mmCIF file of C-alpha atoms in Angstrom:
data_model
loop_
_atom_site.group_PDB
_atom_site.id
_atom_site.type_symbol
_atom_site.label_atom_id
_atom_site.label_comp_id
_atom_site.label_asym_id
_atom_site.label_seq_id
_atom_site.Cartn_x
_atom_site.Cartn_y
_atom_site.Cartn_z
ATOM 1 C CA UNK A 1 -43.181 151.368 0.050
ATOM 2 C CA UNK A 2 -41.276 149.755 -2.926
ATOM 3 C CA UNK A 3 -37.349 151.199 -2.990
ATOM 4 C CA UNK A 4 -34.760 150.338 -4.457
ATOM 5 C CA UNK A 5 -31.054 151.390 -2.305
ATOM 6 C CA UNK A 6 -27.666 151.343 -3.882
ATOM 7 C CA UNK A 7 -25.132 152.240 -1.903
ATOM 8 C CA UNK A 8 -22.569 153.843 -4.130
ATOM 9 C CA UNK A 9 -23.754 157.369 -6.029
ATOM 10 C CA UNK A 10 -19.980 157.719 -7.801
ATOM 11 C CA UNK A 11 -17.530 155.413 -7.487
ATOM 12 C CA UNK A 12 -13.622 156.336 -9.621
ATOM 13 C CA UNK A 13 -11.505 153.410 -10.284
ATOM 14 C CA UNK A 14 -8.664 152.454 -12.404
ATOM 15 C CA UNK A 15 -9.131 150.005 -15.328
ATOM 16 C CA UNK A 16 -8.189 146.407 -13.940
ATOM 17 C CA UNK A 17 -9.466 147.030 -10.651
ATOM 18 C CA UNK A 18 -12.283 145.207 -10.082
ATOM 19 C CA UNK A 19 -16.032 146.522 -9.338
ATOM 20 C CA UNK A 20 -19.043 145.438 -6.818
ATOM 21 C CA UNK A 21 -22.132 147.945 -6.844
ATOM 22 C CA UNK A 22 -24.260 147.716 -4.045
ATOM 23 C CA UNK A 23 -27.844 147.245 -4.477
ATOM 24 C CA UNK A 24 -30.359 146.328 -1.881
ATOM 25 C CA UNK A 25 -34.394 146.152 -2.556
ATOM 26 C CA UNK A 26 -37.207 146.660 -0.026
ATOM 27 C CA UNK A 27 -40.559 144.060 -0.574
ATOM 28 C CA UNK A 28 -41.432 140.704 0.622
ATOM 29 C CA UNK A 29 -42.647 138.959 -1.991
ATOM 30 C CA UNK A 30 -40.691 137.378 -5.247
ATOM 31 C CA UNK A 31 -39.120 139.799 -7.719
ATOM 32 C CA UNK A 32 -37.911 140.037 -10.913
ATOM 33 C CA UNK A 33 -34.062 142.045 -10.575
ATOM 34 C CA UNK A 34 -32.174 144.138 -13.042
ATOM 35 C CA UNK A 35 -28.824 146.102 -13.539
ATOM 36 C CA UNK A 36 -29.342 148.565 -16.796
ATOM 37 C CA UNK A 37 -26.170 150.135 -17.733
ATOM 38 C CA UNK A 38 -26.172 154.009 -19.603
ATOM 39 C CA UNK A 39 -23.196 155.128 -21.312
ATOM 40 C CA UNK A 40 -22.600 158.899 -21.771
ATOM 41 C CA UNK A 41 -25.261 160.264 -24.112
ATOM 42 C CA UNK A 42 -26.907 157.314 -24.630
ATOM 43 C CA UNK A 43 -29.620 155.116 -23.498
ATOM 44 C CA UNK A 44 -30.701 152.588 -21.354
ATOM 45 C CA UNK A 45 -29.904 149.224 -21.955
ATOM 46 C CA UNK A 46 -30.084 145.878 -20.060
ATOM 47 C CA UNK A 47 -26.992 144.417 -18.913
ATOM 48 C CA UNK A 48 -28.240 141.600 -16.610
ATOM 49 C CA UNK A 49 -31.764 140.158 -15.465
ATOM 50 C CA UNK A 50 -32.435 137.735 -12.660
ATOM 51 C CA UNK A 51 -36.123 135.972 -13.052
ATOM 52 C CA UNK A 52 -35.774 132.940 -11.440
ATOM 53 C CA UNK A 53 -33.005 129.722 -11.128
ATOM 54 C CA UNK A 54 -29.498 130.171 -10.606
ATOM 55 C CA UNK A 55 -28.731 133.295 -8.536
ATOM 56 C CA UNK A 56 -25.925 133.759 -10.038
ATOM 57 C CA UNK A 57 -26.525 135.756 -13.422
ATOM 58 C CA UNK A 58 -23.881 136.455 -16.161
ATOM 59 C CA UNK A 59 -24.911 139.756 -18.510
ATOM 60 C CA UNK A 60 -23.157 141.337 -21.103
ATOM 61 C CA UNK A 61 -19.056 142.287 -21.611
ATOM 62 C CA UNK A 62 -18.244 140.147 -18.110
ATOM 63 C CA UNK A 63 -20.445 142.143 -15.908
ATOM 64 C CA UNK A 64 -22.207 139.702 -13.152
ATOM 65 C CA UNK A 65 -24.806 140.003 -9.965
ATOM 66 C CA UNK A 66 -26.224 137.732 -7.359
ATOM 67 C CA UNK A 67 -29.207 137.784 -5.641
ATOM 68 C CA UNK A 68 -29.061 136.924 -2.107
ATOM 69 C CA UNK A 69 -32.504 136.434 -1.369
ATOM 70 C CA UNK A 70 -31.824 136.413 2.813
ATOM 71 C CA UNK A 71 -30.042 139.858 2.508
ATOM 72 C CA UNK A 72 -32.721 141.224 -0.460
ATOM 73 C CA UNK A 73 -29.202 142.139 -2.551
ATOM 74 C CA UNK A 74 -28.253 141.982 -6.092
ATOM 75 C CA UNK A 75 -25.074 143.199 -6.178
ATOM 76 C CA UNK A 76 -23.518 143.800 -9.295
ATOM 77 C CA UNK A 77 -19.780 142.676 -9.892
ATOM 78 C CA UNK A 78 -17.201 142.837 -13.190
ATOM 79 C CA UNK A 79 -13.326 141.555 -12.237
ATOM 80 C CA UNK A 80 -11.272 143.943 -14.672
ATOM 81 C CA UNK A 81 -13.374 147.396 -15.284
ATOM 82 C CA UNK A 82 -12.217 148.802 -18.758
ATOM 83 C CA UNK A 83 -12.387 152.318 -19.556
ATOM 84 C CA UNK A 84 -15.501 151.889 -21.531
ATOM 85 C CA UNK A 85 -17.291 150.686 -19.158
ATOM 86 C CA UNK A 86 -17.629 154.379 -17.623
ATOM 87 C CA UNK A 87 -21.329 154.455 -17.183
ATOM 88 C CA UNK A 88 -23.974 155.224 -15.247
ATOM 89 C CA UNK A 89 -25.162 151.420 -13.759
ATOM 90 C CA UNK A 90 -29.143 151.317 -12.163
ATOM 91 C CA UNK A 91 -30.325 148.633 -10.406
ATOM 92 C CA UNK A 92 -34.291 148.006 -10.744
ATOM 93 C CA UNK A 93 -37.020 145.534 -9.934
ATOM 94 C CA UNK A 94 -40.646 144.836 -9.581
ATOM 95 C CA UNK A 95 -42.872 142.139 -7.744
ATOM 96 C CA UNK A 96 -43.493 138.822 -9.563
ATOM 97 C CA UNK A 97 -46.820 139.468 -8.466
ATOM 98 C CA UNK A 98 -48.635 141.857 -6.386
ATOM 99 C CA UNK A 99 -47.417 145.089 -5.132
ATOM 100 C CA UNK A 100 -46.233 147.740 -7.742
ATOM 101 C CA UNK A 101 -45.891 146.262 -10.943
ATOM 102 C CA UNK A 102 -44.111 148.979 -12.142
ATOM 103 C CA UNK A 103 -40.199 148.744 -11.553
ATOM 104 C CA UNK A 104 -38.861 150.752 -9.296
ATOM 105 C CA UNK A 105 -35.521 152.222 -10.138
ATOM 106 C CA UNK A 106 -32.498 153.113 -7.905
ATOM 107 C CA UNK A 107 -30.739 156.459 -8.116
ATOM 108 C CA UNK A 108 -28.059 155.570 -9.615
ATOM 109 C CA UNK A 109 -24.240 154.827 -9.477
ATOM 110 C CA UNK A 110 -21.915 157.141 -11.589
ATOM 111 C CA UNK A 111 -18.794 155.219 -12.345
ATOM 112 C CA UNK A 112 -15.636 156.512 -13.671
ATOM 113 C CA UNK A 113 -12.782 154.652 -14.664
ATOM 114 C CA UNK A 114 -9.208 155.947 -15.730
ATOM 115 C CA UNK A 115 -7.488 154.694 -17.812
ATOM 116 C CA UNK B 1 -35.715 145.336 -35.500
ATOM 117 C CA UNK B 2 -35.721 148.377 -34.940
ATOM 118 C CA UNK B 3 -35.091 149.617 -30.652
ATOM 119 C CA UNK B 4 -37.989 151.784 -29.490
ATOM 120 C CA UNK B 5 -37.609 155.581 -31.134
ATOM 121 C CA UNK B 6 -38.367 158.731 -29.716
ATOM 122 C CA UNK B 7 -38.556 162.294 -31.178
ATOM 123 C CA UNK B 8 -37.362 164.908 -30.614
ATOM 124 C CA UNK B 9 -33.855 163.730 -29.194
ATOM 125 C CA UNK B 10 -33.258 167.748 -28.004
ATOM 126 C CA UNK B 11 -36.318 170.072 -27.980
ATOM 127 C CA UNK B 12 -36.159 173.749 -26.143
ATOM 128 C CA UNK B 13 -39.075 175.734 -25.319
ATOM 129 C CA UNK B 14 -39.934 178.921 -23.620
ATOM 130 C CA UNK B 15 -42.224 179.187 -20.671
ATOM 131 C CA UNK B 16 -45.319 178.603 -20.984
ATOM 132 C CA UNK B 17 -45.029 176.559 -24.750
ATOM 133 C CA UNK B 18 -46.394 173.605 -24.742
ATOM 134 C CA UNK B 19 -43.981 170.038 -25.601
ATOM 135 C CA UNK B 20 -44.950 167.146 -27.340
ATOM 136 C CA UNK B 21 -42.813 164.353 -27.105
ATOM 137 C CA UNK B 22 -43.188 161.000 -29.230
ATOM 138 C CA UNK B 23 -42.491 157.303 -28.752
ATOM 139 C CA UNK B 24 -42.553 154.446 -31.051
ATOM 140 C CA UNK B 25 -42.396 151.089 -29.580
ATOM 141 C CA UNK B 26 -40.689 148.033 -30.677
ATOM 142 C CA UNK B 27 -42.389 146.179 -33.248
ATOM 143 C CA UNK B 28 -44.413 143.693 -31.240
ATOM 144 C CA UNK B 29 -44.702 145.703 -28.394
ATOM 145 C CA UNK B 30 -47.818 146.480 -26.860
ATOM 146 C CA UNK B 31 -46.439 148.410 -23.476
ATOM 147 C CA UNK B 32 -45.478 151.984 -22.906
ATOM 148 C CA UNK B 33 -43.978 153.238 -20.252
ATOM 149 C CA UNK B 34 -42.623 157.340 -19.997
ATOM 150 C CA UNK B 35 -40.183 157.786 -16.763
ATOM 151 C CA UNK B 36 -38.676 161.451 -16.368
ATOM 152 C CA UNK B 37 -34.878 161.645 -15.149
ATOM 153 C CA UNK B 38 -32.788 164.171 -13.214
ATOM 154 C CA UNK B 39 -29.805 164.657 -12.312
ATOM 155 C CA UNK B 40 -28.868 162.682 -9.088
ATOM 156 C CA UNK B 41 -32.312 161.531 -8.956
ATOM 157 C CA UNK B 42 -32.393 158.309 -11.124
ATOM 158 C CA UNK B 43 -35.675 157.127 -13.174
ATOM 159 C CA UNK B 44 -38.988 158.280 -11.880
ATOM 160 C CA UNK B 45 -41.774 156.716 -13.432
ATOM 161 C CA UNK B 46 -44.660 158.601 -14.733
ATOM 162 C CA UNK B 47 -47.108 156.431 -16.741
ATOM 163 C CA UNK B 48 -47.738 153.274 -18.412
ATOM 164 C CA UNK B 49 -49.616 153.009 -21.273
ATOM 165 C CA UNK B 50 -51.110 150.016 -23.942
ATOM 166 C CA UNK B 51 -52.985 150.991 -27.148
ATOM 167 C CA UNK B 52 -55.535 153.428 -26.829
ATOM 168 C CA UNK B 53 -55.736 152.937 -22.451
ATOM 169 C CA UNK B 54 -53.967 154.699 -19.667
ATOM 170 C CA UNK B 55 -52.975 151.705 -17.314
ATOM 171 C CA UNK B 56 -51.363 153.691 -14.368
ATOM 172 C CA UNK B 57 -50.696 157.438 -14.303
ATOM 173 C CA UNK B 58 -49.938 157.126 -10.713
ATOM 174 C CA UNK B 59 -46.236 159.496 -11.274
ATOM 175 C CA UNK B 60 -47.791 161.585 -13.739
ATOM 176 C CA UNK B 61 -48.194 165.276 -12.571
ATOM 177 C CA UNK B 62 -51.508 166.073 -12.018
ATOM 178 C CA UNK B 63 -51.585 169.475 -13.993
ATOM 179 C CA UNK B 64 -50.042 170.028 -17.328
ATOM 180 C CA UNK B 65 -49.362 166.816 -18.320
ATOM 181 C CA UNK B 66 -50.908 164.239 -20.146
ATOM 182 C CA UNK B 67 -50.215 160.964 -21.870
ATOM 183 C CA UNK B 68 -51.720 159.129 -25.026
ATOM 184 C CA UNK B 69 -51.211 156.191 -26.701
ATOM 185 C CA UNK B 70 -53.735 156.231 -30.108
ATOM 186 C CA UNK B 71 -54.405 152.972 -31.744
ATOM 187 C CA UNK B 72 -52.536 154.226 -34.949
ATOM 188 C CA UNK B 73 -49.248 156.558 -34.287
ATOM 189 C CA UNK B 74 -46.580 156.847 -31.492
ATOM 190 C CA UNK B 75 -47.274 157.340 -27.933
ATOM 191 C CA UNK B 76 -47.622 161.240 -26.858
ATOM 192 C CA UNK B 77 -46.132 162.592 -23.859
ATOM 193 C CA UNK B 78 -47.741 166.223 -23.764
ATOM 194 C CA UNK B 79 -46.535 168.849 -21.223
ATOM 195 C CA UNK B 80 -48.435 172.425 -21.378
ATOM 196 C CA UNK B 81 -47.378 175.644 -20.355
ATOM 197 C CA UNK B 82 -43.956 174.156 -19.468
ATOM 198 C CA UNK B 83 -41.841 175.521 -17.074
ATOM 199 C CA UNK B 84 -38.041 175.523 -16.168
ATOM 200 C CA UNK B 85 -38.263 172.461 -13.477
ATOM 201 C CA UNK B 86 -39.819 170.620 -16.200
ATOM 202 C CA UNK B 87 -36.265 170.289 -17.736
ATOM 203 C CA UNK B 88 -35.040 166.950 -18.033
ATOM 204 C CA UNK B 89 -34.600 163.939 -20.207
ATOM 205 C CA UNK B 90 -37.785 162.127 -20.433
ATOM 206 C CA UNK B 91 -37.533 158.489 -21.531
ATOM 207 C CA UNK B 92 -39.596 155.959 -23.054
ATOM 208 C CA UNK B 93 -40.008 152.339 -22.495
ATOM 209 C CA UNK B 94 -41.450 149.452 -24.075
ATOM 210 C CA UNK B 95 -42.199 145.504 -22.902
ATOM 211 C CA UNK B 96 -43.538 142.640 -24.765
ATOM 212 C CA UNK B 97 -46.693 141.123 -23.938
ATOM 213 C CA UNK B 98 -47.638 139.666 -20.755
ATOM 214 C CA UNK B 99 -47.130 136.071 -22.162
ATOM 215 C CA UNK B 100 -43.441 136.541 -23.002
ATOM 216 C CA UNK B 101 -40.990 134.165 -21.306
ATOM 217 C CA UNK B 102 -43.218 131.437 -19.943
ATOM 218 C CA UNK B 103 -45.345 134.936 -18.479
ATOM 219 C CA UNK B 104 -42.777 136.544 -16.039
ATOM 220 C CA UNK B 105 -40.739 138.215 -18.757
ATOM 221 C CA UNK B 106 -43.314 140.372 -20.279
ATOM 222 C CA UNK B 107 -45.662 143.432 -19.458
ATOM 223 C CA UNK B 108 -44.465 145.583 -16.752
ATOM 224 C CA UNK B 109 -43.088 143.115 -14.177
ATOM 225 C CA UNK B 110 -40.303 142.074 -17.142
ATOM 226 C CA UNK B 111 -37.971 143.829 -19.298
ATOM 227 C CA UNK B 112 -38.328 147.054 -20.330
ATOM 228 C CA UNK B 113 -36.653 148.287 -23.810
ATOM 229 C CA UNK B 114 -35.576 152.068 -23.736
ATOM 230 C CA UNK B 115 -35.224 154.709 -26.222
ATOM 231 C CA UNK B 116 -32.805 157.278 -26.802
ATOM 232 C CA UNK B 117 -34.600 159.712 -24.615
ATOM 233 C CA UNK B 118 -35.635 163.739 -25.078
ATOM 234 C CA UNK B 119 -33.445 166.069 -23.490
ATOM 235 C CA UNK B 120 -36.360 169.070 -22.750
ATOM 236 C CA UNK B 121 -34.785 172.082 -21.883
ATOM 237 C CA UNK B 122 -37.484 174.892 -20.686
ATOM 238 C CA UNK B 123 -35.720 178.568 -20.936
#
């Protein structure tokens, strides 16, 4: 079955540190990866995509990932957190073809960072 | 252009009411998706929708609940007799077409939109 693992359900850091979120897919095939981000109260939104080319994808306000293709990861990574970026970060993806075309969502990582 | 919309934001009911819960795609969108989120459990997906046609139901519940998507008006996410596990923050979704970005970035395999999300709360 289609799952999506990531590693880290809260992680607390202080702003400057810097952030990697593990996230590690299960299916053979090609897929299309994402990180959506949802602040408090809000919705979600895309921060990064990875379709194809460079594995190494920039998203919004610094935030990065790259997909390792040999270890099925898409770890997402920012140098200096900011306190805004508390968030809850979910990693996603879904089969370029075949399989379950709908994505299939991690649970989750709550961050929290102090200011 | 306005993001995808949904209505209520908060809605309470008592057991056994019924919900209705609405969803207006982005303009241009033809792809509806409803996923249902709890705490500590992430985004569970319950159905996907285009105008007028239930593509996959597959995490819908198979009693009580039932999706539309009419060729005029918002998408419907209906839940009857509703009962206190159903409370949670249901979300909507929408994608553009299949032939978006050279075909991969459209339809369900690309990116999804979300709106605000209804927080159901079932007393």
């Amino acid at each position: 079955a289609q799952s999506v693992s990531q590693h880290n359900h809260h992680v607390i850091l202080s702003e400057a540190a810097s952030l990697e979120l593990g996230c590690n897919y299960s299916y053979g095939g090609t897929v299309n990866l994402f990180w959506y981000v949802q602040y408090p109260g809000q919705h979600l939104q895309l921060l990064l995509k990875y379709f194809s080319g460079d594995p190494l994808v920039k998203g919004i306000k610094g935030f990065e990932a790259e997909f390792i293709k040999s270890k099925f990861s898409f770890n997402l990574r920012k140098p200096s957190v900011q306190w805004s970026d508390t968030a809850e970060y979910f990693c996603a993806f879904s089969p370029r073809s075949g399989g379950s075309y709908i994505p299939t969502f991690g649970r989750g990582t709550s961050l929290i960072v102090h200011p | 252009n306005a993001g995808v919309m949904q209505n209520p934001r908060h809605l309470v009911r008592r057991r056994g009411q019924e919900a209705r819960l609405r969803c207006s795609p982005m303009k241009g969108h033809s792809h509806v998706y409803w996923y249902r989120q709890l705490p500590e459990e992430g985004l569970k997906f319950m159905v996907y929708l285009q105008k007028e046609n239930i593509i996959d139901e597959s995490g819908m519940p198979k009693e009580r609940f039932s999706a539309e998507f009419p060729k005029e008006g918002p998408s419907i996410l209906r839940i009857q007799q509703v009962v206190r596990g159903d409370s949670a923050a249901y979300f909507c979704a929408s994608s553009p077409p299949v032939s978006y970005d050279r075909g991969i970035g459209g339809g369900p395999r690309g990116t999804q939109y979300f709106g605000p999300g209804t927080r159901l709360l079932v007393l």
